Amino acid sequence: MSSHAKAAKKFIADRERTAWHDQALFFVREKRDRMAHNVPEWEALREMASNMKLHTIANLPYYLEMFEKNATANGIHVHWAKNAEEHNRIVYEIIQKHGGKNLVKSKSMLAEECGLSPYLEARGIDAVESDLGERIMQFMGTPPSHIVLPAIHVKREEVGKVFEKELHTEPGNSDPTYLTHAARAALREKFLHADIAMTGVNFAVASSGAFVVCTNEGNADMGTSFPKVHIAIMGLEKVVPDYDALALYVRLLARSATGQPSTTYTSHYKKPMEGQEMHIVIVDNGRSDILACTEHVNMLKCIRCGSCINTCPVYRRTGGYSYSYFIPGPVGINLGMLKSPEKYSGNVSACSLCYSCSNVCPVKIDLAEQIYKWRQNLAPLHLADPSKKLMVKGMRFIMNHPGLFYNAIAAGRFAERMPRFVLYNSLDAWGIGRELPEFAKETFNEMWKKGLKTD
Amino acid sequence: MSSRDDILARLKKHAVDQVERPEMTFEPLVYSDPLEQFKKIMKTVGGNCVVLEEGQDVNEVIRSVFPEARSIASNLPEVTCATVNPDMLDDPRELNGTDVGVIRGDFGILENGMVWINQHTRYKALFFISEALVILLDRKRLVNNMHEAYKQPAFDDFEYGCFISGPSKTADIEQALVVGAHGARAVTVILE
């Protein structure tokens, strides 16, 4: 059984919760659909956005150097980090230089990827998450289960409980408005007293040396409004050529992510504000290796909208924690495999090959096709499940021998009349978590032969 | 070799085949009645839109929308109802507790209710920390979509700029929409 299937067992044990989780995400998917249908040129927009990404990927050094040159001219300090360790060290050195203690950060998947918060915590820096969902997860001491909706798996009562303990809210009050405003008041103090602000980057505009951060809450902007230091971190694939290219992604991002026409705040940072120092860290951490994987290079197009996660029937019914990579869903399956097939191959089975992810992706990444390719390559990587390998071998033998094949069908028809305990028991790995399909009364072969006689 | 040069060298070594920059092959969304569409989209994004009538004064509108506001912060000379000029403060933290911030938007976007705010105040905190935000906008400055927005003359002439589309919001608790996460709880755009 794959690592995903094992972990999912825990999640699906609570049927009611599974249904609730499924519904919550499908609600977001439906909102996305309404937004997409309101833009007549949606498909042409996706196509162009996808090709623009490919053009950018083919010219990454050119656009990154252009961005660096322009950002530097704007007064931003540009740093480069080969990997997570170097990224963390650079961030820590900047904080240290300024004697920073209280850091307020907005959501960044790159920070998760690099394990920044635990790294800073170990060095005595309090890194407060300011996105509400991230803050909830920080209080709970568990990672986000979704890249855009970090606390999508948490029920309001659970938020109420943790806020009661951490923010001294009224016992038993789990009204989302009440809880959100309690967090607003508490985080306002953090914003006002932070000495370092950190943000992620949604897009870096090469032609201008500006970078763009998108939020609905305004937490990134509030966070960067007071401290004397702003550190922004970006994966190197976040660079876009210019504003004409940026327009494509701004149109697609929020519509795909949460089904809004845009995020509330789309902030453009170009020069440090009066008395402030601004840093940007450009991170590789394996991205330049993805460039060399011809079959998977499309993953560098990803704008982290999460729409593939919302639509995935497996994610919706198994939750983010069933995946062993920190990014779940179709995007996470692929990025995990690119990071380390040895560590993360347990996720490739978490796909029904329905291809819904490929159909909603705003930059047309062939997510499902890539998952299929990974599966095909498990055997050469020596990561295939031995029991499945044996079964496939057996199937191939039977399929190649028509006599055996029709005997097997007859046996199947007989087997389906057997009592459940015979068919679904612990000896039958295939029957665990699967229902046998009902066999058709007649095979196509039988129908065909009959048809030939009557005509 | 520095990390920078190392990363760039790796990217060059792993380079994929050259791909031409794509041309735009579609006609993006346009609206026949800009004023109506702007009102409609502002509603969608949770904002409020007031179209200034002939002879009506913005201060009158601000006062009528926020009759209980005690502190109104603005550096715009025409906003005579302002109680504080935020540019005169020594520290942006002093803006905490501001009831209404009044600023000027450069242009609005019909497809998504965004208004471009090119920072013309000393502190950008004003846009986010005010309990309510009022944006004054020339009604002739409404563009159809993002493509037109980024093509506005001298767009790139900013230090910090933000597209704001309605009030601050979140749905992080059970996908229940709550207005007023960290930023303004209400946004009113006054079309002059």
Coordinates of N, CA, C and O in Angstrom, one line a residue, chain A residues 20 28 38 40-41 44-45 48 51-52 54-55 58-59 61 64-65 68 80-82 86 130-133 136 149-152 154-156 159 176-177 179-181 184 187-188 191-192 194 208 216-217 219 221-222 224-226 236 241-244 246-248 250-251 255 261-271 274 284 288-289 291-292 297, chain B residues 1-4 6-8 10-12 14-29 41 44-45 91-93 96-97 111-112 114 116 119 122-125 127-131 145-147 150-151 155-170 172-185:
Chain A
W20 N -17.5 16.6 4.2 CA -17.5 18.1 4.4 C -16.3 18.7 3.7 O -16.4 19.8 3.1
V28 N -15.2 25.8 -3.9 CA -14.2 26.7 -4.5 C -14.0 26.4 -6.0 O -13.9 27.4 -6.8
N38 N -17.2 33.6 -17.1 CA -17.5 35.1 -17.3 C -16.4 35.7 -18.2 O -16.5 36.9 -18.5
P40 N -15.0 35.5 -21.8 CA -15.1 34.7 -23.0 C -13.8 34.2 -23.6 O -13.8 33.2 -24.2
E41 N -12.7 35.0 -23.4 CA -11.4 34.6 -24.0 C -10.6 33.7 -23.1 O -9.4 33.6 -23.2
A44 N -8.2 31.1 -24.6 CA -7.1 31.8 -25.3 C -6.1 32.4 -24.3 O -4.9 32.5 -24.6
L45 N -6.7 32.9 -23.2 CA -5.9 33.5 -22.2 C -4.9 32.5 -21.5 O -3.7 32.7 -21.3
M48 N -2.2 31.6 -24.0 CA -1.1 32.6 -24.1 C -0.3 32.6 -22.8 O 1.0 32.7 -22.9
N51 N 2.1 29.7 -23.0 CA 3.2 29.9 -23.9 C 4.2 31.0 -23.5 O 5.4 31.0 -23.7
M52 N 3.6 32.0 -22.8 CA 4.5 33.1 -22.2 C 5.4 32.5 -21.2 O 6.6 32.9 -21.1
L54 N 6.5 29.4 -21.1 CA 7.5 28.6 -21.8 C 8.6 29.5 -22.4 O 9.8 29.2 -22.3
H55 N 8.1 30.6 -22.9 CA 9.1 31.6 -23.5 C 10.0 32.1 -22.4 O 11.2 32.2 -22.5
A58 N 12.5 29.4 -21.3 CA 13.5 29.3 -22.3 C 14.6 30.4 -22.2 O 15.7 30.3 -22.7
N59 N 14.2 31.5 -21.5 CA 15.1 32.6 -21.4 C 15.3 33.0 -19.9 O 15.5 34.2 -19.6
P61 N 17.9 32.8 -17.7 CA 19.0 33.7 -17.3 C 18.9 35.1 -17.7 O 19.2 36.0 -17.0
L64 N 16.2 36.9 -15.6 CA 16.6 37.0 -14.2 C 17.7 38.1 -14.0 O 17.7 38.9 -13.1
E65 N 18.6 38.1 -15.0 CA 19.6 39.1 -15.0 C 19.0 40.5 -15.2 O 19.4 41.5 -14.6
E68 N 17.4 41.5 -12.0 CA 18.4 41.9 -11.0 C 19.0 43.3 -11.2 O 19.1 44.1 -10.3
W80 N 21.2 35.7 -4.1 CA 20.9 34.5 -4.8 C 21.2 33.3 -3.9 O 22.3 33.3 -3.2
A81 N 20.3 32.3 -3.8 CA 20.5 31.2 -3.0 C 20.4 29.9 -3.8 O 19.4 29.7 -4.5
K82 N 21.4 29.0 -3.7 CA 21.4 27.8 -4.5 C 20.4 26.8 -3.9 O 19.9 26.0 -4.6
E86 N 21.2 27.8 2.1 CA 21.8 29.1 1.8 C 20.7 30.2 1.9 O 21.0 31.3 2.4
S130 N 1.1 35.9 9.4 CA 0.1 36.9 9.5 C -1.2 36.6 8.7 O -2.2 37.2 8.8
D131 N -1.1 35.7 7.7 CA -2.2 35.2 7.0 C -3.1 34.4 8.0 O -2.6 33.6 8.8
L132 N -4.4 34.7 8.0 CA -5.2 34.0 9.1 C -5.1 32.5 9.1 O -4.9 31.9 10.2
G133 N -5.2 31.9 7.9 CA -5.1 30.5 7.8 C -3.8 29.9 8.4 O -3.7 29.0 9.1
I136 N -3.6 30.2 12.1 CA -4.3 29.1 12.8 C -3.4 27.9 12.8 O -3.3 27.3 13.9
L149 N -5.3 27.7 0.8 CA -6.3 27.6 1.9 C -5.7 26.8 3.0 O -6.0 25.6 3.2
P150 N -4.8 27.4 3.8 CA -3.9 26.5 4.7 C -4.8 25.8 5.7 O -4.3 24.7 6.1
A151 N -5.9 26.3 6.2 CA -6.7 25.7 7.2 C -8.0 25.1 6.7 O -8.9 25.0 7.5
I152 N -8.0 24.7 5.5 CA -9.2 24.2 4.9 C -9.8 23.0 5.5 O -11.0 22.7 5.5
V154 N -9.7 22.4 8.8 CA -10.0 22.7 10.2 C -11.4 23.2 10.4 O -11.8 24.1 9.6
K155 N -12.1 22.7 11.4 CA -13.5 23.1 11.6 C -13.5 24.4 12.5 O -12.6 24.6 13.3
R156 N -14.6 25.1 12.4 CA -14.6 26.4 13.1 C -14.5 26.2 14.6 O -14.0 27.0 15.3
V159 N -11.0 26.0 15.5 CA -10.4 27.3 15.5 C -10.8 28.0 16.8 O -9.9 28.6 17.5
P176 N -17.1 32.5 12.7 CA -16.0 33.0 11.9 C -15.7 34.5 11.9 O -14.5 34.9 12.0
T177 N -16.7 35.3 11.9 CA -16.5 36.7 12.0 C -15.9 37.1 13.3 O -14.9 37.9 13.3
L179 N -14.1 35.3 15.4 CA -12.8 34.8 15.5 C -11.8 35.5 14.6 O -10.7 35.9 15.0
T180 N -12.2 35.9 13.4 CA -11.4 36.6 12.4 C -11.0 38.0 13.0 O -9.9 38.4 13.0
H181 N -12.0 38.6 13.6 CA -11.8 40.0 14.2 C -10.9 39.9 15.4 O -10.2 40.8 15.7
R184 N -7.6 39.7 14.0 CA -7.2 41.0 13.5 C -6.6 41.9 14.6 O -5.6 42.5 14.4
L187 N -3.2 40.4 15.8 CA -2.1 40.6 14.9 C -1.8 42.0 14.6 O -0.6 42.4 14.2
R188 N -2.7 42.9 14.8 CA -2.4 44.4 14.7 C -1.3 44.8 15.6 O -0.3 45.5 15.2
F191 N 1.9 43.5 14.0 CA 2.3 44.4 12.9 C 3.0 45.6 13.4 O 4.1 46.0 12.9
L192 N 2.5 46.2 14.4 CA 3.0 47.5 14.9 C 4.3 47.4 15.6 O 5.1 48.3 15.6
A194 N 6.6 44.7 14.9 CA 7.6 43.9 14.2 C 8.8 44.8 13.8 O 8.7 46.0 13.5
S208 N 11.0 46.0 -15.1 CA 10.9 47.1 -14.2 C 11.6 46.9 -12.9 O 11.9 47.9 -12.2
N216 N -5.6 38.7 0.0 CA -6.9 39.2 0.2 C -7.1 39.9 1.5 O -7.9 40.8 1.7
E217 N -6.2 39.6 2.4 CA -6.3 40.1 3.8 C -5.6 41.5 4.0 O -6.0 42.2 4.8
N219 N -2.4 41.5 4.6 CA -1.4 41.2 5.7 C 0.0 41.5 5.2 O 0.8 42.0 6.0
D221 N 0.9 43.8 3.0 CA 1.1 45.3 3.0 C 1.1 45.9 4.4 O 1.9 46.8 4.7
M222 N 0.3 45.4 5.3 CA 0.3 45.8 6.6 C 1.7 45.5 7.3 O 2.3 46.3 7.9
T224 N 4.6 45.1 5.8 CA 5.7 45.9 5.3 C 5.6 47.4 5.6 O 6.5 48.1 5.1
S225 N 4.5 47.8 6.2 CA 4.3 49.3 6.4 C 5.1 49.9 7.5 O 5.2 51.1 7.6
F226 N 5.6 49.1 8.5 CA 6.2 49.7 9.6 C 7.7 49.3 9.8 O 8.5 50.2 10.2
L236 N 13.1 31.1 -8.4 CA 13.5 31.8 -9.6 C 12.6 31.7 -10.8 O 12.7 32.5 -11.8
P241 N 8.5 38.5 -18.0 CA 9.2 39.5 -18.8 C 8.9 40.9 -18.4 O 9.7 41.8 -18.2
D242 N 7.5 41.3 -18.5 CA 7.2 42.7 -18.4 C 5.7 42.8 -17.9 O 5.0 41.8 -17.6
Y243 N 5.2 44.0 -18.0 CA 3.8 44.2 -17.5 C 2.8 43.6 -18.4 O 1.7 43.1 -18.0
D244 N 3.0 43.5 -19.7 CA 2.1 42.9 -20.6 C 1.9 41.4 -20.3 O 0.8 40.8 -20.4
L246 N 2.6 40.2 -17.3 CA 2.0 40.1 -15.9 C 0.5 40.2 -16.0 O -0.2 39.5 -15.2
A247 N 0.0 41.0 -16.9 CA -1.5 41.2 -17.1 C -2.2 39.8 -17.2 O -3.2 39.5 -16.6
L248 N -1.5 38.9 -18.0 CA -2.1 37.6 -18.2 C -2.3 36.8 -16.8 O -3.3 36.2 -16.6
V250 N -2.2 38.0 -13.7 CA -3.1 38.7 -12.7 C -4.5 38.4 -13.0 O -5.4 38.2 -12.1
R251 N -4.8 38.3 -14.3 CA -6.2 37.9 -14.7 C -6.5 36.5 -14.3 O -7.7 36.2 -14.0
R255 N -8.9 34.2 -10.1 CA -10.1 33.5 -10.7 C -9.9 32.0 -10.5 O -10.8 31.3 -10.2
P261 N -12.7 37.7 -9.0 CA -12.1 38.4 -10.2 C -10.7 38.9 -10.0 O -9.9 39.0 -11.0
S262 N -10.3 39.2 -8.8 CA -8.9 39.5 -8.5 C -8.7 39.3 -7.0 O -9.7 39.3 -6.2
T263 N -7.5 39.3 -6.5 CA -7.3 39.4 -5.1 C -7.6 40.8 -4.6 O -7.6 41.7 -5.5
T264 N -7.9 41.0 -3.4 CA -8.2 42.4 -2.9 C -7.0 43.3 -3.1 O -7.2 44.5 -3.5
Y265 N -5.8 42.8 -2.8 CA -4.6 43.6 -2.9 C -3.6 43.0 -3.8 O -3.3 41.8 -3.7
T266 N -3.3 43.7 -4.9 CA -2.2 43.3 -5.8 C -1.1 44.3 -5.7 O -1.2 45.4 -6.4
S267 N -0.2 44.1 -4.8 CA 0.8 45.2 -4.4 C 2.1 45.1 -5.3 O 2.6 44.0 -5.5
H268 N 2.5 46.2 -5.7 CA 3.7 46.3 -6.5 C 4.8 47.1 -5.8 O 4.7 48.2 -5.5
Y269 N 5.8 46.3 -5.4 CA 6.9 46.9 -4.7 C 8.1 47.2 -5.6 O 8.6 46.3 -6.3
K270 N 8.5 48.4 -5.7 CA 9.6 48.7 -6.6 C 10.8 49.4 -6.0 O 11.9 49.1 -6.3
K271 N 10.5 50.2 -5.0 CA 11.6 50.9 -4.3 C 11.4 50.8 -2.8 O 10.2 50.9 -2.4
E274 N 10.7 55.2 2.4 CA 11.6 56.1 3.2 C 12.1 55.4 4.5 O 11.4 54.9 5.3
D284 N 17.1 29.0 -6.0 CA 17.0 27.9 -7.0 C 16.4 26.6 -6.3 O 15.3 26.2 -6.6
S288 N 16.7 24.7 -11.2 CA 17.5 24.6 -12.4 C 17.6 23.1 -12.8 O 17.9 22.8 -14.0
D289 N 17.4 22.2 -11.9 CA 17.4 20.7 -12.3 C 16.1 20.4 -13.1 O 16.1 19.5 -14.0
L291 N 14.6 22.2 -15.0 CA 14.8 22.7 -16.4 C 15.4 21.6 -17.3 O 15.2 21.5 -18.5
A292 N 16.2 20.7 -16.7 CA 16.9 19.6 -17.4 C 16.0 18.4 -17.7 O 16.3 17.6 -18.5
V297 N 9.4 19.8 -17.4 CA 9.8 21.2 -17.4 C 8.6 22.1 -17.3 O 8.7 23.2 -16.7
Chain B
M1 N 33.1 30.2 -7.4 CA 32.0 30.8 -8.2 C 30.9 31.2 -7.2 O 30.6 30.5 -6.3
S2 N 30.4 32.4 -7.4 CA 29.3 32.9 -6.5 C 28.1 32.1 -6.8 O 27.9 31.5 -7.9
S3 N 27.2 32.1 -5.8 CA 25.9 31.3 -6.0 C 25.2 31.9 -7.2 O 24.5 31.1 -8.0
R4 N 25.2 33.2 -7.4 CA 24.5 33.8 -8.5 C 25.1 33.2 -9.8 O 24.3 32.7 -10.7
D6 N 26.8 30.6 -10.3 CA 26.6 29.1 -10.4 C 25.1 28.8 -10.9 O 24.9 28.0 -11.7
I7 N 24.2 29.5 -10.3 CA 22.8 29.3 -10.7 C 22.6 29.7 -12.2 O 22.0 28.9 -12.9
L8 N 23.1 30.8 -12.6 CA 22.9 31.2 -14.0 C 23.6 30.3 -14.9 O 23.1 29.9 -16.0
R10 N 24.1 27.0 -14.4 CA 23.3 25.8 -14.4 C 22.0 26.0 -15.3 O 21.7 25.1 -16.1
L11 N 21.4 27.2 -15.2 CA 20.3 27.5 -16.1 C 20.7 27.5 -17.5 O 19.9 27.0 -18.4
K12 N 21.8 28.0 -17.8 CA 22.3 28.1 -19.2 C 22.6 26.7 -19.7 O 22.3 26.3 -20.8
H14 N 21.3 23.9 -18.7 CA 20.1 23.1 -18.8 C 19.1 23.7 -19.8 O 17.9 23.3 -19.8
A15 N 19.5 24.7 -20.5 CA 18.5 25.5 -21.3 C 17.7 24.6 -22.2 O 18.2 23.7 -22.8
V16 N 16.4 25.0 -22.3 CA 15.5 24.3 -23.3 C 15.5 25.0 -24.6 O 16.0 26.2 -24.7
D17 N 14.9 24.5 -25.6 CA 14.9 25.1 -26.9 C 14.3 26.5 -26.9 O 13.3 26.7 -26.1
Q18 N 14.7 27.4 -27.7 CA 14.2 28.7 -27.7 C 12.7 28.7 -28.1 O 12.3 28.0 -29.0
V19 N 11.9 29.5 -27.4 CA 10.5 29.6 -27.7 C 10.2 31.1 -27.9 O 10.5 31.9 -27.1
E20 N 9.5 31.4 -29.0 CA 9.2 32.8 -29.3 C 8.2 33.3 -28.3 O 7.3 32.6 -27.8
R21 N 8.2 34.6 -28.1 CA 7.2 35.2 -27.2 C 5.9 35.2 -27.9 O 5.8 35.6 -29.1
P22 N 4.8 34.7 -27.3 CA 3.5 34.6 -28.0 C 2.9 36.0 -28.3 O 3.1 36.9 -27.5
E23 N 2.2 36.0 -29.3 CA 1.4 37.2 -29.7 C 0.0 37.1 -29.1 O -0.5 36.0 -28.8
M24 N -0.7 38.2 -28.9 CA -2.0 38.2 -28.3 C -3.0 37.8 -29.5 O -3.0 38.4 -30.5
T25 N -3.7 36.7 -29.3 CA -4.6 36.2 -30.3 C -6.1 36.4 -30.0 O -6.9 35.9 -30.7
F26 N -6.3 37.2 -29.0 CA -7.8 37.3 -28.6 C -8.1 38.8 -28.3 O -7.2 39.6 -28.1
E27 N -9.4 39.1 -28.4 CA -9.8 40.4 -28.0 C -10.3 40.4 -26.6 O -11.3 39.7 -26.3
P28 N -9.6 41.0 -25.7 CA -10.0 40.9 -24.3 C -11.4 41.6 -24.0 O -11.8 42.5 -24.8
L29 N -12.0 41.2 -22.9 CA -13.2 41.7 -22.4 C -13.3 43.2 -22.4 O -12.5 43.9 -21.9
I41 N -19.4 45.6 -10.4 CA -18.2 44.8 -10.0 C -17.8 45.2 -8.6 O -17.3 44.4 -7.8
T44 N -19.8 43.2 -6.3 CA -19.2 41.8 -6.3 C -18.0 41.7 -5.3 O -17.9 40.7 -4.6
V45 N -17.2 42.7 -5.3 CA -15.9 42.6 -4.5 C -16.2 43.1 -3.1 O -15.2 43.3 -2.3
D91 N 5.5 59.1 12.6 CA 5.6 57.6 12.6 C 4.3 57.1 12.1 O 3.2 57.5 12.6
P92 N 4.3 56.2 11.1 CA 3.1 55.6 10.5 C 2.2 54.9 11.6 O 1.0 54.7 11.4
R93 N 2.8 54.4 12.7 CA 2.0 53.7 13.7 C 1.0 54.6 14.3 O 0.0 54.1 14.8
N96 N -2.7 54.2 13.5 CA -3.6 53.1 14.0 C -4.8 53.7 14.7 O -4.6 54.7 15.5
G97 N -5.9 53.3 14.4 CA -7.2 53.8 15.0 C -7.8 54.9 14.1 O -8.9 55.4 14.5
E111 N -13.1 45.0 -15.2 CA -13.3 43.5 -15.1 C -13.2 43.0 -13.7 O -13.6 41.9 -13.4
N112 N -12.5 43.7 -12.8 CA -12.3 43.2 -11.5 C -12.4 44.1 -10.3 O -12.2 43.8 -9.2
M114 N -10.7 46.6 -9.5 CA -9.4 47.2 -8.9 C -9.3 48.7 -9.2 O -9.7 49.1 -10.2
W116 N -6.1 51.5 -9.1 CA -4.6 51.6 -9.0 C -4.3 52.8 -8.0 O -4.8 53.9 -8.3
Q119 N 1.3 55.4 -4.8 CA 1.5 56.0 -3.5 C 1.9 57.5 -3.6 O 3.0 57.8 -4.0
R122 N 2.9 60.0 2.3 CA 4.2 59.6 2.9 C 4.3 58.2 3.4 O 5.2 57.5 3.2
Y123 N 3.1 57.7 4.0 CA 3.1 56.4 4.5 C 2.0 55.6 3.8 O 0.9 56.0 3.7
K124 N 2.4 54.4 3.3 CA 1.4 53.5 2.6 C 0.5 52.9 3.7 O -0.6 52.4 3.3
A125 N 0.9 52.9 4.9 CA 0.1 52.3 6.0 C -1.3 52.8 6.0 O -2.3 52.1 6.3
F127 N -3.4 53.2 3.6 CA -4.3 52.4 2.8 C -4.9 51.2 3.5 O -5.9 50.7 3.1
F128 N -4.1 50.7 4.5 CA -4.5 49.4 5.1 C -5.0 49.5 6.5 O -5.8 48.8 6.9
I129 N -4.4 50.5 7.2 CA -4.7 50.6 8.6 C -6.0 51.3 8.9 O -6.6 51.1 10.0
S130 N -6.5 52.1 8.0 CA -7.7 52.9 8.2 C -8.9 51.9 8.3 O -8.9 50.9 7.5
E131 N -9.8 52.1 9.2 CA -10.9 51.2 9.4 C -11.8 51.2 8.1 O -12.3 50.2 7.7
N145 N -9.8 46.2 -18.8 CA -9.2 45.0 -18.3 C -7.7 45.2 -17.9 O -7.2 46.3 -18.1
M146 N -7.1 44.2 -17.4 CA -5.7 44.3 -17.0 C -4.7 44.7 -18.1 O -3.8 45.4 -17.9
H147 N -5.0 44.2 -19.3 CA -4.1 44.5 -20.4 C -4.1 46.0 -20.6 O -3.0 46.6 -20.8
Y150 N -2.2 47.9 -17.5 CA -0.7 47.9 -17.5 C -0.2 48.7 -18.7 O 1.0 49.0 -18.8
K151 N -1.0 49.1 -19.7 CA -0.6 49.9 -20.8 C -0.8 51.4 -20.5 O -0.6 52.3 -21.4
F155 N 2.7 54.1 -16.4 CA 2.3 53.2 -15.4 C 3.5 52.8 -14.4 O 3.3 52.8 -13.2
D156 N 4.6 52.6 -15.0 CA 5.8 52.1 -14.2 C 6.4 53.2 -13.4 O 7.4 53.0 -12.6
D157 N 5.8 54.4 -13.4 CA 6.4 55.5 -12.6 C 5.8 55.5 -11.2 O 4.9 56.2 -10.9
F158 N 6.3 54.5 -10.4 CA 5.8 54.5 -9.0 C 7.0 53.9 -8.2 O 7.9 53.3 -8.7
E159 N 6.9 54.1 -6.8 CA 7.8 53.4 -5.9 C 7.1 52.3 -5.3 O 7.7 51.2 -5.1
Y160 N 5.9 52.5 -4.8 CA 5.0 51.5 -4.3 C 3.7 51.8 -4.9 O 3.2 52.9 -4.9
G161 N 3.0 50.8 -5.4 CA 1.7 51.0 -5.9 C 0.9 49.7 -5.6 O 1.4 48.6 -5.5
C162 N -0.4 49.9 -5.5 CA -1.3 48.7 -5.2 C -2.6 48.8 -5.9 O -3.2 49.9 -5.9
F163 N -3.0 47.7 -6.5 CA -4.4 47.6 -7.0 C -5.2 47.2 -5.8 O -5.0 46.1 -5.2
I164 N -6.2 48.0 -5.5 CA -7.1 47.6 -4.4 C -8.5 47.3 -5.0 O -9.0 48.1 -5.7
S165 N -9.1 46.2 -4.6 CA -10.4 45.8 -5.1 C -11.3 45.4 -3.9 O -11.3 44.3 -3.4
G166 N -11.9 46.4 -3.4 CA -12.8 46.2 -2.3 C -12.1 46.1 -0.9 O -10.9 46.4 -0.8
P167 N -12.9 45.8 0.1 CA -12.3 45.7 1.5 C -11.5 44.5 1.7 O -11.7 43.5 1.0
S168 N -10.7 44.5 2.7 CA -9.9 43.4 3.2 C -10.8 42.2 3.5 O -11.9 42.4 4.1
K169 N -10.5 41.0 3.1 CA -11.3 39.9 3.4 C -10.6 38.6 3.6 O -9.4 38.4 3.1
T170 N -11.3 37.6 4.1 CA -10.7 36.3 4.3 C -11.8 35.2 4.3 O -12.9 35.6 4.7
D172 N -10.7 32.0 5.5 CA -9.8 31.0 6.0 C -10.5 30.1 7.1 O -10.0 29.1 7.4
I173 N -11.6 30.5 7.6 CA -12.3 29.7 8.6 C -13.5 29.1 7.8 O -14.5 29.8 7.5
E174 N -13.4 27.8 7.5 CA -14.5 27.1 6.8 C -15.1 27.8 5.6 O -16.3 27.7 5.3
Q175 N -14.3 28.5 4.9 CA -14.7 29.2 3.6 C -15.8 30.2 3.9 O -16.6 30.5 2.9
A176 N -16.0 30.6 5.1 CA -17.0 31.6 5.4 C -16.4 33.0 5.2 O -15.4 33.3 5.8
L177 N -17.0 33.8 4.3 CA -16.4 35.1 3.9 C -16.6 36.1 5.1 O -17.7 36.3 5.6
V178 N -15.4 36.6 5.5 CA -15.5 37.6 6.6 C -14.8 38.9 6.1 O -13.6 38.8 5.6
V179 N -15.4 40.0 6.2 CA -14.8 41.3 5.7 C -14.1 41.9 6.9 O -14.5 41.9 8.0
G180 N -12.9 42.5 6.6 CA -12.1 43.1 7.6 C -11.1 42.2 8.2 O -11.2 41.9 9.4
A181 N -10.2 41.6 7.4 CA -9.2 40.7 8.0 C -8.1 41.5 8.6 O -8.0 41.5 9.9
H182 N -7.4 42.2 7.9 CA -6.3 43.1 8.5 C -6.5 44.5 8.0 O -6.2 45.5 8.7
G183 N -6.9 44.7 6.8 CA -7.0 46.0 6.2 C -8.4 46.6 6.4 O -9.1 46.3 7.3
A184 N -8.7 47.6 5.5 CA -10.0 48.3 5.7 C -11.2 47.4 5.7 O -11.2 46.5 4.9
R185 N -12.1 47.7 6.6 CA -13.3 46.9 6.7 C -14.3 47.3 5.6 O -15.3 46.6 5.3

